[in-house]
PDB file of C-alpha atoms in Angstrom:
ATOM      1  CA  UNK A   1     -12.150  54.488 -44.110  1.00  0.00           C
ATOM      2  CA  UNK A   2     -12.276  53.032 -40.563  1.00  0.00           C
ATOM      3  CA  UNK A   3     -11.609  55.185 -37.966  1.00  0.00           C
ATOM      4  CA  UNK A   4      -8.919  54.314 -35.186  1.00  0.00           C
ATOM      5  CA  UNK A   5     -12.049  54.368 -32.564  1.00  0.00           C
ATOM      6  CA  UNK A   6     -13.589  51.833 -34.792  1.00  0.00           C
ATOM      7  CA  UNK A   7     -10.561  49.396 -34.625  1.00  0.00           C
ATOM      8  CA  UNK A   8      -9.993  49.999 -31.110  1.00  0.00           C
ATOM      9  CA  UNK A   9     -13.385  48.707 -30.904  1.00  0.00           C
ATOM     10  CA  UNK A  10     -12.734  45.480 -32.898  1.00  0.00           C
ATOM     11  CA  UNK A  11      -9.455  44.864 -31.345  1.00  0.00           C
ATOM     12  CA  UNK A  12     -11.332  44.441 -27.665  1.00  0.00           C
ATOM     13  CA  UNK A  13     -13.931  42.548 -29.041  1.00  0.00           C
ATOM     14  CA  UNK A  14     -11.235  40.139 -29.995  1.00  0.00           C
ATOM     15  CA  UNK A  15      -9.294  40.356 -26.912  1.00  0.00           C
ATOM     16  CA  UNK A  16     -12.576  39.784 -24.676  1.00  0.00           C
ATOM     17  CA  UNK A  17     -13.490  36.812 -26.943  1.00  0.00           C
ATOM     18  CA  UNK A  18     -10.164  35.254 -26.600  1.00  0.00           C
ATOM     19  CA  UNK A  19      -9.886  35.741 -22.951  1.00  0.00           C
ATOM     20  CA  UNK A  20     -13.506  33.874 -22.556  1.00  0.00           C
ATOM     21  CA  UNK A  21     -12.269  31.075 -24.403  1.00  0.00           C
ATOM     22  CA  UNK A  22      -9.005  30.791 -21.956  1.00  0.00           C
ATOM     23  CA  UNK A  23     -11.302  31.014 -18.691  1.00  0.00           C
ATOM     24  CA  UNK A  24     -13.736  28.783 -20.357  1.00  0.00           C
ATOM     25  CA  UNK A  25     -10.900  26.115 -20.592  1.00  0.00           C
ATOM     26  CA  UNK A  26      -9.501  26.652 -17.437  1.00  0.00           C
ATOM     27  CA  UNK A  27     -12.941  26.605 -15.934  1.00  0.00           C
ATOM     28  CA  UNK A  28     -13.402  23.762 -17.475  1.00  0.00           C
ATOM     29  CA  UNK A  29     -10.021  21.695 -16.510  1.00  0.00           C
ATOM     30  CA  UNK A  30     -10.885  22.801 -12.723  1.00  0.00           C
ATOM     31  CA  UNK A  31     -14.099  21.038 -13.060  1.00  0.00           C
ATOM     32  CA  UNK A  32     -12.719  18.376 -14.555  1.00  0.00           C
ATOM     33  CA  UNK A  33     -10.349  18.041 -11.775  1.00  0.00           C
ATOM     34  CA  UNK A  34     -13.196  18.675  -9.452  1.00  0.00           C
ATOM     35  CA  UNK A  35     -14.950  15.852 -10.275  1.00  0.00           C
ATOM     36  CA  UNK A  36     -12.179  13.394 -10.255  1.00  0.00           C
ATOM     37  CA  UNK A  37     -13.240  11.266  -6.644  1.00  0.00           C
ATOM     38  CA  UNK A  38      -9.978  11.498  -4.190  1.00  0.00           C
ATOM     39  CA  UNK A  39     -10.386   7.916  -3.004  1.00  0.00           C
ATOM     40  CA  UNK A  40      -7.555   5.715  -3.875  1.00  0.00           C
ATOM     41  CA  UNK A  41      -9.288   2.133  -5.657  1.00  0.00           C
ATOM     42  CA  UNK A  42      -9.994  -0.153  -7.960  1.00  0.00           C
ATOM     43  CA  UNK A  43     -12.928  -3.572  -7.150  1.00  0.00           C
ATOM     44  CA  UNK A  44     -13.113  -6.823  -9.022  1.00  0.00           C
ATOM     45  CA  UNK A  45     -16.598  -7.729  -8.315  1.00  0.00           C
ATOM     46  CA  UNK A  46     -17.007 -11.615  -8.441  1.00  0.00           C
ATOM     47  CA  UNK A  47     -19.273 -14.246  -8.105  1.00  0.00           C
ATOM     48  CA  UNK A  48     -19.231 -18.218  -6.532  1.00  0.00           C
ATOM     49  CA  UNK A  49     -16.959 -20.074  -8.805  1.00  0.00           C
ATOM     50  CA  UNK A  50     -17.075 -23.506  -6.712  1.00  0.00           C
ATOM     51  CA  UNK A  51     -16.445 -25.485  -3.421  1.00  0.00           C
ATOM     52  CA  UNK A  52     -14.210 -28.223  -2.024  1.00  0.00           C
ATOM     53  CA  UNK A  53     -13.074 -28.797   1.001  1.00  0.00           C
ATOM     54  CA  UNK A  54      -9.236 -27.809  -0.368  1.00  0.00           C
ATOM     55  CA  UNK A  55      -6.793 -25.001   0.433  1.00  0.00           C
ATOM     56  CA  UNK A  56      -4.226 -24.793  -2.367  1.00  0.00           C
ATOM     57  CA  UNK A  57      -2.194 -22.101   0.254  1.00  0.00           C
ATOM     58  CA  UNK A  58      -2.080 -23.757   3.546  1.00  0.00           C
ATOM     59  CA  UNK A  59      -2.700 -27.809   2.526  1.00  0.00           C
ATOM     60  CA  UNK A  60      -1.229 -27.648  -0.730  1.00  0.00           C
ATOM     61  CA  UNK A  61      -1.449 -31.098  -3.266  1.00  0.00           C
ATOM     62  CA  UNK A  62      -3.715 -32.231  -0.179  1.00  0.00           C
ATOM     63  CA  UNK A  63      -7.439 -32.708  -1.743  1.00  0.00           C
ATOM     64  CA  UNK A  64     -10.038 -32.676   1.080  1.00  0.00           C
ATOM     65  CA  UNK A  65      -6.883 -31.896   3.995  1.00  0.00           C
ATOM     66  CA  UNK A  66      -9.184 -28.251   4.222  1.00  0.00           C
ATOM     67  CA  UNK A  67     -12.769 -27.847   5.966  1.00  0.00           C
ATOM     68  CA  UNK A  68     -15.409 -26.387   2.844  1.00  0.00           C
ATOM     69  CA  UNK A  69     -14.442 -23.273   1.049  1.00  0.00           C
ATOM     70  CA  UNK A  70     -16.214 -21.364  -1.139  1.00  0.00           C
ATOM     71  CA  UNK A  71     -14.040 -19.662  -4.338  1.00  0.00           C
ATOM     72  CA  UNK A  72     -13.981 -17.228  -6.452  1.00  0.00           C
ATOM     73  CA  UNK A  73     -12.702 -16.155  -9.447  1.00  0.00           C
ATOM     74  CA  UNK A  74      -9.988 -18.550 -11.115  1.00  0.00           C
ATOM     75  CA  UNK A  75     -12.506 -21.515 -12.083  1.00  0.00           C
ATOM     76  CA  UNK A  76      -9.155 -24.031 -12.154  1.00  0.00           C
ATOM     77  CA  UNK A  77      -7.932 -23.650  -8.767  1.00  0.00           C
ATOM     78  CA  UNK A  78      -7.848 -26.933  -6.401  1.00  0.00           C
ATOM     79  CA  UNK A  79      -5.201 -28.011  -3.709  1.00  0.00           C
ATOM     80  CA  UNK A  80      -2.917 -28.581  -6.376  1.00  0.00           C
ATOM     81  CA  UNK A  81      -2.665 -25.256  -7.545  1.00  0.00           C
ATOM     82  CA  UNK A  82       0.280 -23.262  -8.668  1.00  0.00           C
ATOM     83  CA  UNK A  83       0.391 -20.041 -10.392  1.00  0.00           C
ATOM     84  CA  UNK A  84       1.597 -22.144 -14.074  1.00  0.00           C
ATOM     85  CA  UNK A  85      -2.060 -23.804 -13.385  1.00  0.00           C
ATOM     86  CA  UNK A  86      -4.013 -20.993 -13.083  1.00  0.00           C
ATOM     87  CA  UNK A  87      -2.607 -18.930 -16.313  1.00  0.00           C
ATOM     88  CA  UNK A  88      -5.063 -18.958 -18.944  1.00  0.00           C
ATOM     89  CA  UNK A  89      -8.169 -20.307 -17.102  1.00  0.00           C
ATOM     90  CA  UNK A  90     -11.320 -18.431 -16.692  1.00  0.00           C
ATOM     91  CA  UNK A  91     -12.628 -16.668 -14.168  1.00  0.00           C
ATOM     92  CA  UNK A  92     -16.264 -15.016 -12.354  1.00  0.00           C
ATOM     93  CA  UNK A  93     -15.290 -12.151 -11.746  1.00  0.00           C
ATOM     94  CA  UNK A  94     -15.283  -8.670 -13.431  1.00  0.00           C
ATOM     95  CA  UNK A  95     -13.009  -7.494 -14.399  1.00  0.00           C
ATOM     96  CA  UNK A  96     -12.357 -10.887 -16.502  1.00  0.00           C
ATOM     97  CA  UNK A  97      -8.248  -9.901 -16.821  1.00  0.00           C
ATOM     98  CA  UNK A  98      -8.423 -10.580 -13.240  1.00  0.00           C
ATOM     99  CA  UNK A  99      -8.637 -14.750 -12.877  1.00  0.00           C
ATOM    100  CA  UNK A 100      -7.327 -14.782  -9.244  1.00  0.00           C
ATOM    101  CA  UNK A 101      -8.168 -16.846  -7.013  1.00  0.00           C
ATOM    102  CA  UNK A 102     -10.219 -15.685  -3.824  1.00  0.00           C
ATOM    103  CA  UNK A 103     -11.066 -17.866  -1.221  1.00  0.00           C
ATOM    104  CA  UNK A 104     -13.078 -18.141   2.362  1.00  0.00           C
ATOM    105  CA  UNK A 105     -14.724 -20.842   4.919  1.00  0.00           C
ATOM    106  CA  UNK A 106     -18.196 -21.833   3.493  1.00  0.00           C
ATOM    107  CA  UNK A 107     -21.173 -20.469   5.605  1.00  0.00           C
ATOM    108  CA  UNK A 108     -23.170 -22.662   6.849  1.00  0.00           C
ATOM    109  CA  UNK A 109     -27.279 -22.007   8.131  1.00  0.00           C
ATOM    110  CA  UNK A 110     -29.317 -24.903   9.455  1.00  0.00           C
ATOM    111  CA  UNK A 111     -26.261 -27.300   7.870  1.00  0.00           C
ATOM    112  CA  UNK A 112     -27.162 -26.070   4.623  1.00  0.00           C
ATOM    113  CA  UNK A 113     -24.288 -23.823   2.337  1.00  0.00           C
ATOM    114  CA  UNK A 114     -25.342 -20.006   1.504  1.00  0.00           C
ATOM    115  CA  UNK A 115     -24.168 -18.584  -1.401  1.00  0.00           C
ATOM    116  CA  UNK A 116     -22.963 -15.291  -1.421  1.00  0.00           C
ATOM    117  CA  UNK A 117     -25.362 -12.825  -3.135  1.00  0.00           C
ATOM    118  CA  UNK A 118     -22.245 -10.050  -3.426  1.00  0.00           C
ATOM    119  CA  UNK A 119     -18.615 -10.403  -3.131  1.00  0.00           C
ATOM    120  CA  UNK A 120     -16.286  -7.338  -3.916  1.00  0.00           C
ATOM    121  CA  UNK A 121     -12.466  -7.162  -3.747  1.00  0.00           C
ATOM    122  CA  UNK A 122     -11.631  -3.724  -3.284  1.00  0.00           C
ATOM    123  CA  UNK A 123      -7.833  -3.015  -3.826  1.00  0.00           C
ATOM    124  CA  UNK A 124      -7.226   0.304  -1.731  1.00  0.00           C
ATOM    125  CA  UNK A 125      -4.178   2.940  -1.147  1.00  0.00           C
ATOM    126  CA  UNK A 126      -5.902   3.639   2.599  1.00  0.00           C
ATOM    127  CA  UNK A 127      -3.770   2.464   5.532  1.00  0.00           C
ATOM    128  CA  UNK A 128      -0.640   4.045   4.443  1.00  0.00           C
ATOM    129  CA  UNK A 129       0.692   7.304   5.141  1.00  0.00           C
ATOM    130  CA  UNK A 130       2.150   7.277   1.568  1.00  0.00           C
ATOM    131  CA  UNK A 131       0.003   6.308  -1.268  1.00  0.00           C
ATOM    132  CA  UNK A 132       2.418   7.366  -3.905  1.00  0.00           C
ATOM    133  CA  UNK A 133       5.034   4.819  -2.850  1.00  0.00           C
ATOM    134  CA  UNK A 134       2.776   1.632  -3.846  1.00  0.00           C
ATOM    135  CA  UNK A 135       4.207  -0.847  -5.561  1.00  0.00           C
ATOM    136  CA  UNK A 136       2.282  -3.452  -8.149  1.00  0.00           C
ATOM    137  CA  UNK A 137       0.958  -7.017  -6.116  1.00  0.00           C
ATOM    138  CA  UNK A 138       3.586  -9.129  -7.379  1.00  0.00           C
ATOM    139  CA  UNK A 139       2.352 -11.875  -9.395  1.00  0.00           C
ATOM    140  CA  UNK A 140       2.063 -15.272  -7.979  1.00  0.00           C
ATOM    141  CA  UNK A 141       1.978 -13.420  -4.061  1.00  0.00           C
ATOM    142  CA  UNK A 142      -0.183 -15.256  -2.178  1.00  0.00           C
ATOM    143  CA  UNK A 143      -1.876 -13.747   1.036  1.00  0.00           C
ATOM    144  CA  UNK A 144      -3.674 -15.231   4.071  1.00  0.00           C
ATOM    145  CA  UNK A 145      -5.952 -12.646   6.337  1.00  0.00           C
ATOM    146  CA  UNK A 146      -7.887 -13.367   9.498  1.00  0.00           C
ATOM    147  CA  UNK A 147      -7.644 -16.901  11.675  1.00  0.00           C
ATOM    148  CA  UNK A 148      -9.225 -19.998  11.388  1.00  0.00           C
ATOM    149  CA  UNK A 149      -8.309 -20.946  15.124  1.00  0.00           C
ATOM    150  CA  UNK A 150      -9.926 -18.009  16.609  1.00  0.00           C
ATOM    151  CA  UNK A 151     -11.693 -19.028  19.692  1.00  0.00           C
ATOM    152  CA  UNK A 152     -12.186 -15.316  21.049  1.00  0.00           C
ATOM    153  CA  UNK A 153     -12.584 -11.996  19.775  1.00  0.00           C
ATOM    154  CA  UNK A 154      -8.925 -11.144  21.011  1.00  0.00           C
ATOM    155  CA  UNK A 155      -7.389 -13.441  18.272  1.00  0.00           C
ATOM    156  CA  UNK A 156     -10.048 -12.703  15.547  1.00  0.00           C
ATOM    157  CA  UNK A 157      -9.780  -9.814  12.559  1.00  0.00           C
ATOM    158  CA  UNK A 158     -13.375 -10.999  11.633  1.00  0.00           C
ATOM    159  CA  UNK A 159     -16.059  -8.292  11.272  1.00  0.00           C
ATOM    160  CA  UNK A 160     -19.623  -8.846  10.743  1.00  0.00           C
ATOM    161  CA  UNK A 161     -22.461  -6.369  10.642  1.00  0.00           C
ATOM    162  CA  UNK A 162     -25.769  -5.730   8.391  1.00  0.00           C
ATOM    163  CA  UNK A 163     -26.122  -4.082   5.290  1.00  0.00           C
ATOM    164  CA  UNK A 164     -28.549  -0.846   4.904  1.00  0.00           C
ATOM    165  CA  UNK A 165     -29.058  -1.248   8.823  1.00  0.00           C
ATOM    166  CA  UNK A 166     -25.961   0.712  10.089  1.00  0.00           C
ATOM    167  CA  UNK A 167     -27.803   0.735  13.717  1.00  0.00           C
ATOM    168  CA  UNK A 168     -26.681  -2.763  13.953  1.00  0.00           C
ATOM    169  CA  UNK A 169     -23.215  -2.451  15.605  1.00  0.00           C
ATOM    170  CA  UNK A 170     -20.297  -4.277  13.989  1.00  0.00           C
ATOM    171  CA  UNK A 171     -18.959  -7.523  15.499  1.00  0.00           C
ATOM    172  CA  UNK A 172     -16.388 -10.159  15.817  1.00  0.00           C
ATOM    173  CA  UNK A 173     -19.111 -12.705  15.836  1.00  0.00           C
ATOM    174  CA  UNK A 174     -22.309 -13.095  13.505  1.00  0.00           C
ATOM    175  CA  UNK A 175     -24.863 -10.449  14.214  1.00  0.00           C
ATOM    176  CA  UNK A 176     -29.029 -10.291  14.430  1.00  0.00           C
ATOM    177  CA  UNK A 177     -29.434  -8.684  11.182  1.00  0.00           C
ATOM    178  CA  UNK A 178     -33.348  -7.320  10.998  1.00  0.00           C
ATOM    179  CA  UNK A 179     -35.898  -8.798   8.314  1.00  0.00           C
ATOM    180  CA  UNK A 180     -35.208  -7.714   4.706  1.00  0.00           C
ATOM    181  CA  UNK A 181     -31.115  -7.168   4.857  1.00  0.00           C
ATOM    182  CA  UNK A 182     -28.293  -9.131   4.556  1.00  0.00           C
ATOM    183  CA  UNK A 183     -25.157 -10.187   6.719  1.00  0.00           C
ATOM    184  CA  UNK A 184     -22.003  -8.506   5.819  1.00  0.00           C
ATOM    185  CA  UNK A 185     -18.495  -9.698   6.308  1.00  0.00           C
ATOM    186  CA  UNK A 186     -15.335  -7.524   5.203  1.00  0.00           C
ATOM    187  CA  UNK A 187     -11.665  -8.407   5.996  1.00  0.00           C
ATOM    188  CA  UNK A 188      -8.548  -6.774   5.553  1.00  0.00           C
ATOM    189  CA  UNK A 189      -5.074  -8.387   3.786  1.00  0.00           C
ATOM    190  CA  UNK A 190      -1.653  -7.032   5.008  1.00  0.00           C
ATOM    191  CA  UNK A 191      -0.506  -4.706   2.879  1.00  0.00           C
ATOM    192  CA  UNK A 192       3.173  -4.848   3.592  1.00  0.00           C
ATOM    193  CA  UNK A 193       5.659  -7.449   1.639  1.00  0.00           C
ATOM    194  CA  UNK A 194       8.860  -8.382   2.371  1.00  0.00           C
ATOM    195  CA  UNK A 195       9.469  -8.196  -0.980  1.00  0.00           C
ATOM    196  CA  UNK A 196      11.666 -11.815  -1.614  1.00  0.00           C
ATOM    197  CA  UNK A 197       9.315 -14.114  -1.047  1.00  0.00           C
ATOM    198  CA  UNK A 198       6.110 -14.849  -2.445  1.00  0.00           C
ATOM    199  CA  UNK A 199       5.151 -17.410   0.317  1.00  0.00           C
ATOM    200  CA  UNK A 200       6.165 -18.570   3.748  1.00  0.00           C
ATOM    201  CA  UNK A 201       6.529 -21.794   6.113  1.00  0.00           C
ATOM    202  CA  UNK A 202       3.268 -20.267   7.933  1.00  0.00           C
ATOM    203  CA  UNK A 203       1.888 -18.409   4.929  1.00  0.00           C
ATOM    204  CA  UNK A 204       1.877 -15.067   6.968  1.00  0.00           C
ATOM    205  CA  UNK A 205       5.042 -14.102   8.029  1.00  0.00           C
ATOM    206  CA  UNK A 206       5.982 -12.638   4.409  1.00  0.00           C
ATOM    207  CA  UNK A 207       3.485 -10.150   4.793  1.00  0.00           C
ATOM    208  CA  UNK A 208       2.608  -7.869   7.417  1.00  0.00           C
ATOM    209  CA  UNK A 209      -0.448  -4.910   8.391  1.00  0.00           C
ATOM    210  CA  UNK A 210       1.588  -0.668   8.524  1.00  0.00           C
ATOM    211  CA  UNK A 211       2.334   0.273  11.600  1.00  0.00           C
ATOM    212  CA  UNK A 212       1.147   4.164  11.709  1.00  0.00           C
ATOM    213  CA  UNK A 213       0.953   4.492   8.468  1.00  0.00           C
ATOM    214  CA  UNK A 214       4.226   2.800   7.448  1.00  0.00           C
ATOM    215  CA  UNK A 215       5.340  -0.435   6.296  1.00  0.00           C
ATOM    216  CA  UNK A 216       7.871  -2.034   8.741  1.00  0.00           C
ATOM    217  CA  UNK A 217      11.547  -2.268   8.056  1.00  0.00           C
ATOM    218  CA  UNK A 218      11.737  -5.999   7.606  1.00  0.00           C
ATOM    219  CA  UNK A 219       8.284  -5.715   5.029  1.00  0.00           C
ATOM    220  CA  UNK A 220       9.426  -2.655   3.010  1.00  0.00           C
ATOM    221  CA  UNK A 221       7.395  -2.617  -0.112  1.00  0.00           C
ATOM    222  CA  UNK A 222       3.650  -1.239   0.029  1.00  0.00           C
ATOM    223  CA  UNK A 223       1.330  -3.051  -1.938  1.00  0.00           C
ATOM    224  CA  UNK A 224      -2.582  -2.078  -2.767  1.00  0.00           C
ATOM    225  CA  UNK A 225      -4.435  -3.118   0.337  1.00  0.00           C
ATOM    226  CA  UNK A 226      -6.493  -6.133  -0.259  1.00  0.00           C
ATOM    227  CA  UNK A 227     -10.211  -5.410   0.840  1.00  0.00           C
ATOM    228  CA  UNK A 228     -12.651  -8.594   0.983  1.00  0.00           C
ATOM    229  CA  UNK A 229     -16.520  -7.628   1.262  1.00  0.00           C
ATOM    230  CA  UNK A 230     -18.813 -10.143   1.297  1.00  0.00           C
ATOM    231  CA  UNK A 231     -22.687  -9.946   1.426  1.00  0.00           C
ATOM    232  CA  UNK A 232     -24.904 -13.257   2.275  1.00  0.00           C
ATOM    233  CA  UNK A 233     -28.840 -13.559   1.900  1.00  0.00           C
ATOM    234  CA  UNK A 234     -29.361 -14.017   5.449  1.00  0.00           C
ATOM    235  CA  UNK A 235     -31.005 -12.144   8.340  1.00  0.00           C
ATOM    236  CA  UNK A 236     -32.826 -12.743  11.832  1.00  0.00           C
ATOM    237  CA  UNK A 237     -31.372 -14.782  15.221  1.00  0.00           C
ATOM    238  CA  UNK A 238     -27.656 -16.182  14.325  1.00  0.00           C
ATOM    239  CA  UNK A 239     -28.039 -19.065  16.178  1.00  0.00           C
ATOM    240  CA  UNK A 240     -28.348 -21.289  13.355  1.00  0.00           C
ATOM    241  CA  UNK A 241     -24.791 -19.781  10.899  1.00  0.00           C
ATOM    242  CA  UNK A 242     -21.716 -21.755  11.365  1.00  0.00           C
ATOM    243  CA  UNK A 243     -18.760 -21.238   9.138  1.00  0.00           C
ATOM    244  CA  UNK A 244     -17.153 -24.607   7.707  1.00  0.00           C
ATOM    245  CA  UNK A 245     -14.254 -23.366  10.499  1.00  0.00           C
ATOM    246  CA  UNK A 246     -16.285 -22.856  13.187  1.00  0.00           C
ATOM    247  CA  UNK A 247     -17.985 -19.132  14.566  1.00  0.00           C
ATOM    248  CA  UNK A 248     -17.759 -15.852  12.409  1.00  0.00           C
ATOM    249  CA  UNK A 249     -14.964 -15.001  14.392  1.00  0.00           C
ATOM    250  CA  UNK A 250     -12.882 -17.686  12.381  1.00  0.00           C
ATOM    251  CA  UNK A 251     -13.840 -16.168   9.596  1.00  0.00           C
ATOM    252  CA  UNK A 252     -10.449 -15.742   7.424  1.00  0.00           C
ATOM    253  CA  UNK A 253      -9.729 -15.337   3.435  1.00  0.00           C
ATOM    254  CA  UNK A 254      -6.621 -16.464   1.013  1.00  0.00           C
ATOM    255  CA  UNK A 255      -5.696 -14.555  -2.030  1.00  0.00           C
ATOM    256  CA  UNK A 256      -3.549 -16.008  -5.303  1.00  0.00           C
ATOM    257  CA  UNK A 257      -2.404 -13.013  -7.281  1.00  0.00           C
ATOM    258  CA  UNK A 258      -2.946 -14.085 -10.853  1.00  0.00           C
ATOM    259  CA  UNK A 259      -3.866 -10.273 -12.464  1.00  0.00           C
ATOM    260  CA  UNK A 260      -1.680  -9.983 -15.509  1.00  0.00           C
ATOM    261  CA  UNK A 261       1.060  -8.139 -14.091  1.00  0.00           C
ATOM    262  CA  UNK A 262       0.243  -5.071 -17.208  1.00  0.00           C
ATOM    263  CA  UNK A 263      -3.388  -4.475 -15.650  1.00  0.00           C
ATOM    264  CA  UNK A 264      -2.065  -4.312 -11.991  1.00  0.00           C
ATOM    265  CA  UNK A 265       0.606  -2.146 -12.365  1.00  0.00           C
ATOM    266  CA  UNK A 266      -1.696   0.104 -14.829  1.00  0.00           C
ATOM    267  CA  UNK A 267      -3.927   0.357 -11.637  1.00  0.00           C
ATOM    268  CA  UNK A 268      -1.763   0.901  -9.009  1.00  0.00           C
ATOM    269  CA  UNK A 269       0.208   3.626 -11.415  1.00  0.00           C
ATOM    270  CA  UNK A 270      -3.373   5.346 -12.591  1.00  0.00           C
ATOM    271  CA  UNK A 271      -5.387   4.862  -9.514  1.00  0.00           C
ATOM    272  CA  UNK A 272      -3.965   3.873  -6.597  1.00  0.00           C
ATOM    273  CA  UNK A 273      -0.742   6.316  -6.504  1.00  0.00           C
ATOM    274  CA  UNK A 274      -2.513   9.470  -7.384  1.00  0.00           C
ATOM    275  CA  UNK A 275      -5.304   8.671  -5.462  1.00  0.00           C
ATOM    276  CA  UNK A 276      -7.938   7.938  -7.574  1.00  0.00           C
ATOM    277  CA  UNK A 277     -11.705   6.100  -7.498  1.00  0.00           C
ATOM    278  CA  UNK A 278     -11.310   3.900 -10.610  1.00  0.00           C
ATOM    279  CA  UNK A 279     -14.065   1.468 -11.955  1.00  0.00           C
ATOM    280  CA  UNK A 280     -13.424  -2.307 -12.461  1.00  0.00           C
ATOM    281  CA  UNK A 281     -11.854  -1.534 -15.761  1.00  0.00           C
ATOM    282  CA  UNK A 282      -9.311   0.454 -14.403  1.00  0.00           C
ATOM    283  CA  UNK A 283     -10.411   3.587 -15.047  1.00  0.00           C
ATOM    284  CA  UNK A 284     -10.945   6.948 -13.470  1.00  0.00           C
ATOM    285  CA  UNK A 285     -15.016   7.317 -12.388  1.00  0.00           C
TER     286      UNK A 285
END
C-alpha cells in the first residue's frame, strides 16, 4: 500500500505543477500586455492618384477655379465632388476600405511636378488630454489644414525638414536637404468638431486645434487627429521648389472623410481610445 508520505509527495507534485501553469499564464498575459506599443494610431499609406487644378472643398463645381493639386486616394474626386460621388470608387491607398480623398498644392522644381515618393496619413489620439473620449470622424466631414495665403512664417502651419538627416532643423519654408535624402512635409488637421456641421462658409470655422489638451466649448467632440506626412525625391539648394500656391510656407492639405463609417469607428474604439499602435488594417502591432 502507499504510504501517507508517499501521497503527500504526489499531492505537491501536483500542486507545484499547477501553480507553474498559473504563473506561466500570467507571465505570459503580462508579456503580452508588455508588448502591446502605448501609442495611440492607425496610417493609411497612399500613393498619387491624379492632378487638376480643382478643389472640390473650397471652389466646389468650379473645374480649373484651384491652382494644381496633387490627390490621393479616392480616384473619382474632381471639383464636383460630393460624398454620394465618391461611394464606391476606388482608391491608392492602403488600407483600400479607406477611398478618401486627400489633397495638397502640387510641388513644383525647375517648373516641372514631383511626385511624392511617400505619403502617410496617420490618424492619432496625441494632442488631447483625453484619448478615451474620441469620437469616430464623421462621415462626409471635410477638413482644411494650413494656408494657402501665407506670406510669412507667422501665418503659416507649414513644416518642412529632411528625412534621415535630423541635423537639418525644421522650417516654415523649404529646407537644403543634403545629397541622398528627401524633403519632408507633415501637417496637422484640427482635431476638434463642432459636431453639427460637416462644412462651413470658410471651410474652417467647423473645426478647431485643443486648447491644452481640450477641445473648446463651442467644438466639443474630439475626433482622431489627422496627421499628413509627405516625403518628395528631392534634395540640395531650394531655390528652384515652388508649390502650385506659392513658397512651402503655403503649403496646406484638404481631407474628405469617405472611410466606411464600420472601419473608423472600429479604429478609433480598438486603437485610438485605449491607446494603441495599430497597423493599416486596424489592428494592434
Amino acid at each position: 500500500m502507499t504510504s501517507w508520505r508517499a501521497l503527500l509527495k504526489i499531492g505537491l507534485v501536483f500542486v507545484l505543477a499547477a501553480s507553474t501553469v498559473v504563473i506561466g499564464a500570467i507571465t505570459g498575459a503580462a508579456n503580452r500586455a508588455d508588448a502591446v506599443i502605448r501609442v495611440a494610431e492607425f496610417p493609411a499609406d497612399c500613393t498619387l492618384s491624379h492632378r487638376l487644378p480643382d478643389d472640390p472643398i473650397v471652389f466646389p463645381k468650379l473645374p480649373g477655379a484651384s491652382h494644381s493639386h496633387d490627390f490621393f486616394g479616392n480616384t473619382a474626386t474632381d471639383a464636383h465632388s460630393e460624398y454620394g460621388d465618391l461611394l464606391g470608387q476606388t482608391g491608392t491607398c492602403d488600407p483600400n476600405v479607406d477611398i478618401s480623398s486627400y489633397w495638397v498644392p502640387t510641388l513644383f522644381r525647375d517648373n516641372q511636378p514631383v511626385v511624392p515618393t511617400g505619403i502617410t496619413f496617420y490618424y492619432l489620439g496625441e494632442g488631447v488630454n483625453n484619448p478615451a473620449a474620441t469620437q469616430p470622424t464623421p462621415v462626409g466631414l471635410k477638413i482644411v489644414a494650413g494656408n494657402a495665403r501665407a506670406t510669412g512664417d507667422a501665418d503659416s502651419l507649414a513644416r518642412w525638414s529632411c528625412l534621415h538627416a535630423g541635423h537639418v532643423p525644421p522650417s516654415k519654408n523649404f529646407v537644403n536637404c543634403p545629397s541622398g535624402t528627401q524633403l519632408e512635409t507633415y501637417l496637422d488637421f484640427p482635431q476638434c468638431w463642432n459636431g453639427t456641421t460637416l462644412d462651413s462658409s470658410n471651410h474652417m470655422s467647423h473645426m478647431a486645434y485643443p486648447v491644452g489638451g481640450n477641445c473648446p466649448s463651442t467644438h466639443p467632440v474630439q475626433v482622431p487627429k489627422l496627421r499628413m506626412v509627405l516625403r518628395y525625391p528631392v534634395s540640395g539648394d531650394p531655390s528652384a521648389l515652388r508649390l502650385a500656391s506659392g513658397d512651402g510656407r503655403t503649403m496646406h492639405g484638404d481631407f474628405f472623410n469617405v472611410w466606411p463609417a464600420d472601419e473608423m469607428e472600429r479604429r478609433v474604439r480598438d486603437c485610438i481610445r485605449p491607446v494603441i499602435k495599430c497597423g493599416h488594417d486596424g489592428r494592434p502591432l
